[in-house]
């Protein structure tokens, strides 16, 4: 399985990847993207099985990336990992077609709760 | 009436959040990002001469910045703690900007979530702290991490509210956000 991790912070991408491994999802290919535009391009090029994306990024936000993907016909499973987890943002995420929104700071348990059933 | 800040439809931060909430947010961020055993001791210490700040701006019914300030060496130590085994022998300034900025982003995002909305969060910035505009619109928490002082300041970006007899220059009587 291939997972695309999109975050403009390299440190946060490492933390997300580390947490995936700690949560037991350690046997997957990881692709990194450094903003929403890069994530959009890499979904087209790499065809991942899941996207884990930050919300607040330069060039293209995570939400704009998701909306662009859905507009282009992509149904790739998409979840947010973001420092903002307000009810308003959760609603916007769900309306745009996101499967879940994990708020930072997160733990490996949070990852398991949201990813079980999504990651084989 | 004691609700002077509400007269202009805008509340100062101390009416919206307290130090205990900020401490709880910072502690949770530290445990998740820095490490499970990394505690923040709620004791204010004197910051060294050479400091670095990381902050995010919040724009909404309350507008301001969530600013983390600590010594430059402590910021570098925090970066190593976040990067763990991926930390290079010699840290680049870019690494510190990225890691310290991301801590501010997580703390700021959670502070924003506890404030009245809707509001937006800016991208993290790192450098010299933005100036305090209104000393009454500041919630300041001093902590120690590994014995080193760190300050979390939730501070308003707007100048002090006009006095009751000053012509009101704010066209948004209800504090409407743009």
XYZ file of N, CA, C and O in Angstrom, chain B residues 3-178:
704
model
N -17.562 46.076 31.695
C -17.297 45.386 30.437
C -16.764 46.344 29.377
O -17.225 46.363 28.250
N -15.780 47.128 29.755
C -15.245 48.108 28.815
C -14.832 47.517 27.471
O -15.174 48.069 26.429
N -14.113 46.371 27.451
C -13.683 45.848 26.159
C -14.855 45.505 25.243
O -14.737 45.583 24.030
N -15.990 45.135 25.825
C -17.115 44.717 24.994
C -17.776 45.914 24.309
O -18.516 45.748 23.361
N -17.465 47.118 24.818
C -18.102 48.304 24.254
C -17.814 48.418 22.756
O -18.646 48.806 21.966
N -16.616 48.068 22.370
C -16.273 48.134 20.950
C -16.503 46.776 20.276
O -16.105 46.579 19.154
N -17.133 45.861 20.977
C -17.445 44.569 20.377
C -16.250 43.651 20.296
O -16.259 42.682 19.553
N -15.224 43.943 21.071
C -14.013 43.136 20.965
C -13.525 42.828 22.370
O -13.433 43.722 23.199
N -13.236 41.580 22.622
C -12.782 41.219 23.961
C -11.266 41.032 23.970
O -10.677 40.603 22.971
N -10.685 41.366 25.118
C -9.252 41.098 25.240
C -9.073 39.616 25.573
O -9.990 38.943 26.038
N -7.864 39.120 25.339
C -7.612 37.677 25.403
C -7.867 37.109 26.806
O -8.297 35.962 26.946
N -7.625 37.913 27.837
C -7.794 37.378 29.188
C -9.259 37.095 29.510
O -9.559 36.359 30.449
N -10.171 37.650 28.708
C -11.589 37.334 28.884
C -11.961 36.058 28.142
O -13.064 35.532 28.306
N -11.045 35.555 27.314
C -11.366 34.426 26.433
C -10.603 33.146 26.773
O -11.064 32.050 26.487
N -9.421 33.299 27.355
C -8.602 32.118 27.652
C -7.760 32.434 28.884
O -7.428 33.603 29.130
N -7.434 31.398 29.653
C -6.588 31.645 30.831
C -5.295 30.829 30.733
O -5.134 29.990 29.846
N -4.398 31.113 31.666
C -3.078 30.466 31.619
C -3.189 28.948 31.770
O -2.390 28.207 31.198
N -4.173 28.507 32.550
C -4.322 27.063 32.771
C -4.633 26.355 31.451
O -4.083 25.286 31.155
N -5.504 26.963 30.649
C -5.856 26.373 29.349
C -4.640 26.373 28.426
O -4.355 25.379 27.749
N -3.912 27.486 28.415
C -2.711 27.566 27.561
C -1.686 26.518 28.011
O -1.071 25.834 27.186
N -1.544 26.358 29.315
C -0.587 25.370 29.836
C -1.001 23.954 29.428
O -0.169 23.135 29.033
N -2.298 23.685 29.500
C -2.797 22.365 29.127
C -2.547 22.089 27.640
O -2.121 20.992 27.256
N -2.776 23.094 26.800
C -2.532 22.956 25.355
C -1.042 22.720 25.095
O -0.654 21.823 24.339
N -0.194 23.513 25.743
C 1.256 23.386 25.527
C 1.758 22.023 26.015
O 2.563 21.371 25.349
N 1.257 21.588 27.157
C 1.692 20.299 27.714
C 1.347 19.154 26.769
O 2.167 18.266 26.513
N 0.117 19.206 26.229
C -0.306 18.143 25.316
C 0.560 18.141 24.056
O 0.949 17.090 23.554
N 0.861 19.342 23.553
C 1.708 19.443 22.360
C 3.101 18.889 22.646
O 3.675 18.168 21.824
N 3.620 19.199 23.830
C 4.974 18.744 24.170
C 5.037 17.224 24.234
O 5.945 16.596 23.705
N 4.042 16.632 24.887
C 4.047 15.173 25.036
C 3.980 14.499 23.671
O 4.696 13.539 23.397
N 3.130 15.039 22.796
C 2.947 14.400 21.490
C 4.113 14.666 20.540
O 4.512 13.779 19.794
N 4.640 15.878 20.560
C 5.670 16.231 19.582
C 7.083 16.021 20.101
O 7.947 15.514 19.392
N 7.321 16.435 21.328
C 8.692 16.425 21.847
C 9.017 15.065 22.473
O 10.094 14.530 22.278
N 8.062 14.504 23.192
C 8.287 13.190 23.776
C 7.403 12.949 24.981
O 7.006 13.894 25.663
N 7.091 11.689 25.213
C 6.164 11.341 26.290
C 6.662 11.760 27.672
O 5.881 12.038 28.565
N 7.981 11.754 27.839
C 8.530 12.078 29.159
C 8.909 13.551 29.288
O 9.523 13.952 30.274
N 8.565 14.328 28.287
C 8.981 15.729 28.288
C 7.932 16.590 29.004
O 6.846 16.806 28.483
N 8.278 17.033 30.183
C 7.315 17.814 30.966
C 7.640 19.306 30.877
O 8.788 19.707 30.700
N 6.586 20.075 30.976
C 6.735 21.529 31.092
C 6.414 21.881 32.538
O 5.330 21.582 33.033
N 7.364 22.488 33.214
C 7.152 22.878 34.603
C 6.613 24.306 34.620
O 7.245 25.207 34.050
N 5.448 24.511 35.230
C 4.837 25.848 35.173
C 5.515 26.858 36.090
O 4.950 27.363 37.044
N 6.777 27.124 35.795
C 7.542 28.120 36.549
C 8.182 29.069 35.551
O 8.806 28.629 34.590
N 8.009 30.345 35.770
C 8.605 31.324 34.863
C 10.077 31.496 35.196
O 10.446 31.594 36.368
N 10.914 31.512 34.172
C 12.341 31.773 34.367
C 12.757 32.967 33.536
O 11.997 33.424 32.677
N 13.942 33.467 33.799
C 14.432 34.608 33.028
C 14.976 34.124 31.683
O 15.857 33.263 31.641
N 14.457 34.688 30.612
C 14.940 34.319 29.285
C 16.363 34.828 29.104
O 16.716 35.895 29.613
N 17.193 34.083 28.369
C 18.556 34.570 28.117
C 18.528 35.754 27.146
O 17.483 36.104 26.594
N 19.688 36.353 26.921
C 19.755 37.526 26.042
C 19.439 37.149 24.601
O 18.778 37.892 23.882
N 19.917 35.980 24.190
C 19.715 35.541 22.804
C 18.480 34.651 22.734
O 18.523 33.489 23.141
N 17.397 35.207 22.233
C 16.165 34.412 22.156
C 15.721 34.238 20.709
O 16.169 34.947 19.799
N 14.811 33.309 20.525
C 14.184 33.087 19.228
C 12.694 32.877 19.486
O 12.318 32.250 20.488
N 11.874 33.417 18.610
C 10.432 33.246 18.755
C 9.853 32.547 17.536
O 10.359 32.684 16.420
N 8.785 31.796 17.780
C 8.009 31.183 16.696
C 6.558 31.510 16.976
O 6.118 31.440 18.130
N 5.807 31.891 15.947
C 4.422 32.282 16.198
C 3.526 32.033 14.995
O 3.996 31.869 13.861
N 2.244 31.954 15.296
C 1.215 31.938 14.252
C 0.217 33.040 14.577
O -0.020 33.352 15.751
N -0.345 33.627 13.536
C -1.347 34.677 13.718
C -2.742 34.074 13.654
O -3.007 33.157 12.869
N -3.620 34.609 14.479
C -5.028 34.226 14.475
C -5.809 35.478 14.071
O -5.603 36.548 14.652
N -6.660 35.355 13.060
C -7.466 36.495 12.622
C -8.937 36.110 12.712
O -9.370 35.126 12.101
N -9.678 36.872 13.492
C -11.098 36.566 13.673
C -11.696 37.524 14.675
O -11.228 38.666 14.798
N -12.721 37.089 15.413
C -13.294 37.957 16.446
C -12.221 38.462 17.421
O -12.273 39.601 17.879
N -11.244 37.587 17.741
C -10.031 38.025 18.431
C -8.893 37.868 17.437
O -8.753 36.823 16.798
N -8.088 38.929 17.295
C -6.982 38.891 16.345
C -5.672 39.120 17.077
O -5.558 40.061 17.869
N -4.730 38.248 16.850
C -3.444 38.387 17.517
C -2.507 37.260 17.120
O -2.666 36.648 16.064
N -1.543 36.999 17.986
C -0.536 35.988 17.687
C -0.342 35.078 18.894
O -0.478 35.515 20.034
N -0.019 33.834 18.599
C 0.379 32.890 19.644
C 1.884 32.720 19.478
O 2.344 32.188 18.460
N 2.634 33.236 20.444
C 4.090 33.368 20.303
C 4.813 32.502 21.332
O 4.545 32.606 22.532
N 5.731 31.668 20.854
C 6.602 30.906 21.752
C 7.982 31.543 21.692
O 8.512 31.767 20.591
N 8.549 31.846 22.850
C 9.883 32.448 22.880
C 10.772 31.672 23.838
O 10.347 31.340 24.959
N 11.970 31.372 23.382
C 12.925 30.694 24.254
C 14.348 31.060 23.813
O 14.539 31.767 22.826
N 15.319 30.579 24.551
C 16.705 30.819 24.165
C 17.033 30.085 22.872
O 16.429 29.057 22.552
N 17.997 30.619 22.126
C 18.349 29.999 20.839
C 18.820 28.561 21.023
O 18.500 27.686 20.222
N 19.587 28.313 22.083
C 20.067 26.954 22.313
C 18.902 26.018 22.634
O 18.870 24.868 22.186
N 17.934 26.535 23.399
C 16.774 25.708 23.741
C 15.948 25.404 22.492
O 15.426 24.294 22.329
N 15.842 26.384 21.591
C 15.122 26.147 20.333
C 15.825 25.047 19.530
O 15.179 24.185 18.918
N 17.152 25.063 19.554
C 17.913 24.021 18.849
C 17.709 22.662 19.523
O 17.541 21.630 18.857
N 17.691 22.665 20.875
C 17.461 21.407 21.596
C 16.073 20.852 21.297
O 15.884 19.635 21.173
N 15.086 21.748 21.208
C 13.728 21.324 20.864
C 13.701 20.684 19.477
O 13.036 19.671 19.249
N 14.447 21.286 18.553
C 14.505 20.766 17.183
C 15.066 19.349 17.175
O 14.520 18.454 16.533
N 16.140 19.149 17.939
C 16.727 17.805 18.020
C 15.745 16.811 18.632
O 15.663 15.655 18.218
N 15.000 17.280 19.614
C 14.033 16.394 20.276
C 12.928 15.977 19.296
O 12.472 14.831 19.311
N 12.508 16.909 18.441
C 11.475 16.569 17.463
C 12.004 15.640 16.378
O 11.320 14.714 15.949
N 13.224 15.918 15.924
C 13.789 15.135 14.824
C 14.269 13.760 15.289
O 14.391 12.841 14.485
N 14.567 13.658 16.592
C 15.078 12.404 17.173
C 16.234 11.842 16.347
O 17.179 12.538 16.047
N 16.113 10.584 15.935
C 17.259 9.953 15.254
C 17.539 10.584 13.894
O 18.619 10.382 13.326
N 16.561 11.350 13.374
C 16.771 11.990 12.067
C 17.522 13.321 12.197
O 17.806 13.971 11.189
N 17.845 13.728 13.424
C 18.527 15.015 13.612
C 19.951 14.940 13.055
O 20.689 14.003 13.356
N 20.347 15.909 12.235
C 21.710 15.900 11.707
C 22.708 16.322 12.789
O 22.321 16.906 13.808
N 23.969 16.016 12.561
C 24.988 16.382 13.547
C 25.029 17.902 13.731
O 25.092 18.403 14.836
N 24.981 18.597 12.590
C 24.938 20.062 12.632
C 23.570 20.525 12.153
O 23.197 20.267 11.008
N 22.848 21.200 13.028
C 21.511 21.658 12.648
C 21.605 22.873 11.735
O 22.378 23.783 11.979
N 20.794 22.878 10.693
C 20.639 24.085 9.880
C 19.639 24.991 10.572
O 18.760 24.533 11.294
N 19.747 26.299 10.276
C 18.738 27.230 10.788
C 17.356 26.835 10.255
O 16.352 26.959 10.950
N 17.341 26.309 9.026
C 16.074 25.874 8.416
C 15.391 24.798 9.259
O 14.169 24.768 9.362
N 16.188 23.898 9.842
C 15.624 22.842 10.685
C 14.943 23.455 11.903
O 13.864 23.030 12.307
N 15.625 24.446 12.506
C 15.077 25.093 13.702
C 13.800 25.863 13.340
O 12.798 25.798 14.053
N 13.843 26.562 12.209
C 12.656 27.307 11.754
C 11.483 26.351 11.567
O 10.354 26.609 11.996
N 11.767 25.229 10.931
C 10.718 24.251 10.650
C 10.154 23.651 11.954
O 8.943 23.655 12.193
N 11.038 23.165 12.821
C 10.585 22.461 14.025
C 9.938 23.408 15.039
O 8.835 23.138 15.547
N 10.596 24.512 15.319
C 10.064 25.456 16.316
C 8.752 26.062 15.788
O 7.783 26.240 16.529
N 8.732 26.341 14.478
C 7.522 26.878 13.857
C 6.370 25.892 13.943
O 5.216 26.277 14.162
N 6.678 24.621 13.794
C 5.606 23.619 13.839
C 5.043 23.471 15.256
O 3.837 23.258 15.440
N 5.907 23.608 16.265
C 5.391 23.576 17.645
C 4.440 24.756 17.848
O 3.338 24.608 18.407
N 4.852 25.934 17.360
C 3.975 27.115 17.485
C 2.671 26.897 16.730
O 1.593 27.308 17.176
N 2.765 26.234 15.588
C 1.581 25.954 14.772
C 0.585 25.066 15.527
O -0.619 25.324 15.538
N 1.105 24.036 16.182
C 0.223 23.113 16.910
C -0.370 23.809 18.145
O -1.579 23.729 18.398
N 0.468 24.518 18.889
C -0.050 25.235 20.067
C -1.058 26.306 19.606
O -2.156 26.420 20.150
N -0.688 27.054 18.562
C -1.568 28.110 18.063
C -2.887 27.580 17.526
O -3.949 28.176 17.750
N -2.837 26.464 16.834
C -4.062 25.869 16.293
C -5.026 25.479 17.387
O -6.246 25.658 17.272
N -4.468 24.972 18.483
C -5.328 24.562 19.598
C -5.805 25.757 20.423
O -6.912 25.732 20.962
N -4.991 26.798 20.508
C -5.457 28.040 21.148
C -6.612 28.613 20.325
O -7.652 28.980 20.854
N -6.419 28.659 19.022
C -7.473 29.168 18.129
C -8.776 28.394 18.332
O -9.859 28.983 18.368
N -8.670 27.068 18.464
C -9.873 26.242 18.614
C -10.633 26.569 19.889
O -11.838 26.309 19.979
N -9.942 27.128 20.881
C -10.629 27.435 22.139
C -11.136 28.879 22.174
O -11.730 29.303 23.155
N -10.899 29.626 21.096
C -11.369 31.017 21.019
C -12.649 31.080 20.183
O -12.920 30.177 19.396
N -13.422 32.153 20.325
C -14.608 32.292 19.491
C -14.217 32.361 18.010
O -13.205 32.950 17.669
N -15.015 31.744 17.169
C -14.727 31.756 15.735
C -15.824 32.485 14.990
O -16.680 33.097 15.624
N -15.819 32.465 13.668
C -14.789 31.810 12.867
C -13.532 32.656 12.797
O -13.591 33.881 12.810
N -12.404 31.972 12.760
C -11.149 32.689 12.604
C -10.208 31.855 11.756
O -10.449 30.664 11.538
N -9.184 32.497 11.270
C -8.221 31.784 10.428
C -6.850 31.798 11.097
O -6.536 32.688 11.884
N -6.063 30.798 10.753
C -4.721 30.646 11.320
C -3.702 30.867 10.221
O -3.828 30.307 9.135
N -2.695 31.689 10.499
C -1.651 31.928 9.506
C -0.604 30.832 9.531
O -0.634 29.937 10.380
N 0.327 30.913 8.609
C 1.438 29.960 8.587
C 2.461 30.364 9.645
O 2.583 31.548 9.977
N 3.189 29.393 10.202
C 4.151 29.733 11.259
C 5.271 30.653 10.775
O 5.712 30.558 9.620
N 5.695 31.530 11.654
C 6.822 32.424 11.373
C 7.820 32.293 12.522
O 7.427 32.052 13.660
N 9.090 32.503 12.201
C 10.144 32.368 13.207
C 11.082 33.564 13.095
O 11.460 33.953 11.993
N 11.421 34.151 14.221
C 12.323 35.302 14.227
C 12.212 36.045 15.537
O 12.076 35.435 16.595
N 12.242 37.386 15.437
C 12.064 38.221 16.627
C 10.563 38.376 16.877
O 9.795 38.616 15.940
N 10.163 38.222 18.113
C 8.733 38.200 18.452
C 8.026 39.483 18.030
O 8.594 40.575 18.129
N 6.772 39.369 17.550
C 6.008 40.583 17.285
C 5.793 41.364 18.592
O 5.680 40.769 19.663
N 5.775 42.697 18.468
C 5.658 43.535 19.660
C 4.280 43.367 20.310
O 3.291 43.120 19.619
N 4.265 43.513 21.620
C 2.987 43.533 22.340
C 2.327 44.875 22.066
O 2.907 45.935 22.319
N 1.099 44.836 21.517
C 0.419 46.080 21.145
C -0.374 46.669 22.302
O -0.503 47.867 22.437
N -0.954 45.775 23.065
C -1.797 46.215 24.167
C -1.523 45.308 25.365
O -1.922 44.141 25.361
N -0.828 45.820 26.372
C -0.438 44.969 27.505
C -1.625 44.306 28.202
O -1.465 43.291 28.866
N -2.808 44.860 28.018
C -3.993 44.245 28.646
C -4.531 43.090 27.812
O -5.365 42.319 28.278
N -4.067 42.991 26.568
C -4.561 41.954 25.664
C -3.500 40.856 25.502
O -3.131 40.489 24.388
N -2.993 40.382 26.630
C -1.926 39.375 26.620
C -2.216 38.318 27.684
O -2.564 38.656 28.816
N -2.106 37.051 27.294
C -2.119 35.955 28.267
C -0.740 35.312 28.171
O -0.377 34.758 27.135
N 0.040 35.423 29.243
C 1.441 35.027 29.186
C 1.698 33.877 30.145
O 1.335 33.952 31.325
N 2.316 32.826 29.627
C 2.620 31.654 30.452
C 4.123 31.399 30.394
O 4.686 31.229 29.318
N 4.740 31.372 31.551
C 6.164 31.039 31.620
C 6.324 29.616 32.111
O 5.688 29.214 33.091
N 7.145 28.836 31.398
C 7.385 27.450 31.812
C 8.879 27.149 31.720
O 9.657 27.924 31.147
N 9.232 26.000 32.278
C 10.600 25.498 32.130
C 10.542 24.170 31.399
O 9.715 23.303 31.728
N 11.385 24.027 30.389
C 11.541 22.736 29.706
C 13.010 22.330 29.848
O 13.893 23.076 29.452
N 13.222 21.160 30.426
C 14.582 20.698 30.746
C 15.344 21.788 31.495
O 16.527 22.019 31.266
N 14.603 22.497 32.354
C 15.221 23.533 33.186
C 15.405 24.869 32.494
O 15.872 25.833 33.120
N 15.070 24.942 31.210
C 15.281 26.184 30.460
C 13.957 26.937 30.289
O 12.919 26.324 30.039
N 14.001 28.271 30.392
C 12.759 29.043 30.316
C 12.193 29.130 28.904
O 12.938 29.198 27.921
N 10.884 29.093 28.856
C 10.155 29.259 27.592
C 8.866 30.007 27.919
O 8.260 29.758 28.963
N 8.504 30.928 27.049
C 7.304 31.731 27.284
C 6.309 31.497 26.154
O 6.678 31.500 24.978
N 5.061 31.241 26.532
C 3.975 31.196 25.548
C 3.153 32.460 25.768
O 2.603 32.670 26.848
N 3.081 33.301 24.753
C 2.349 34.558 24.865
C 1.231 34.589 23.821
O 1.492 34.485 22.630
N 0.000 34.696 24.307
C -1.132 34.859 23.392
C -1.465 36.339 23.438
O -1.988 36.840 24.442
N -1.106 37.062 22.396
C -1.127 38.526 22.466
C -1.893 39.165 21.309
O -1.760 38.758 20.162
N -2.700 40.153 21.644
C -3.515 40.833 20.641
C -2.663 41.619 19.661
O -1.608 42.145 20.010
N -3.135 41.694 18.416
C -2.389 42.423 17.384
C -2.898 43.843 17.219
O -2.337 44.621 16.456
N -3.965 44.168 17.905
C -4.561 45.479 17.687
C -4.131 46.448 18.778
O -3.839 46.046 19.903
N -4.112 47.731 18.453
C -3.742 48.722 19.467
C -4.785 48.751 20.582
O -5.879 48.203 20.432
N -4.455 49.393 21.681
C -5.411 49.470 22.781
C -6.747 50.029 22.310
O -6.809 50.842 21.382
N -7.788 49.575 22.948
C -9.123 50.063 22.598
C -9.221 51.546 22.903
O -8.612 52.037 23.848
N -9.973 52.280 22.101
C -10.110 53.708 22.377
C -10.855 53.933 23.686
O -11.689 53.124 24.077
N -10.510 55.023 24.335
C -11.238 55.353 25.564
C -12.656 55.758 25.186
O -12.924 56.135 24.038
N -13.598 55.723 26.149
C -15.006 55.988 25.827
C -15.229 57.338 25.168
O -16.179 57.524 24.418
N -14.319 58.309 25.426
C -14.550 59.650 24.895
C -13.793 59.924 23.602
O -13.852 60.988 23.051
N -13.056 58.916 23.157
C -12.312 59.082 21.908
C -13.232 58.716 20.746
O -13.955 57.729 20.819
N -13.246 59.519 19.680
C -14.066 59.141 18.519
C -13.711 57.733 18.071
O -12.531 57.379 17.967
N -14.710 56.938 17.846
C -14.475 55.532 17.500
C -14.078 55.417 16.036
O -14.835 55.758 15.139
N -12.863 54.921 15.839
C -12.379 54.809 14.462
C -12.702 53.459 13.851
O -12.446 53.217 12.686
N -13.244 52.562 14.682
C -13.535 51.225 14.166
C -14.918 51.211 13.522
O -15.921 51.368 14.201
N -14.986 51.014 12.210
C -16.293 51.020 11.557
C -17.114 49.781 11.892
O -18.313 49.761 11.685
N -16.429 48.758 12.407
C -17.147 47.515 12.706
C -17.589 47.532 14.164
O -16.885 47.061 15.046
N -18.744 48.091 14.410
C -19.219 48.245 15.779
C -19.337 46.918 16.506
O -19.190 46.835 17.708
N -19.623 45.888 15.764
C -19.796 44.589 16.402
C -18.551 43.719 16.262
O -18.605 42.515 16.445
N -17.468 44.367 15.895
C -16.224 43.610 15.777
C -16.280 42.618 14.621
O -15.649 41.580 14.663
N -17.063 42.933 13.615
C -17.205 41.997 12.510
C -15.858 41.729 11.867
O -15.074 42.643 11.652
N -15.610 40.479 11.595
C -14.355 40.149 10.939
C -14.510 40.346 9.440
O -15.606 40.289 8.900
N -13.374 40.558 8.792
C -13.421 40.827 7.350
C -13.639 39.549 6.583
O -13.266 38.501 6.996
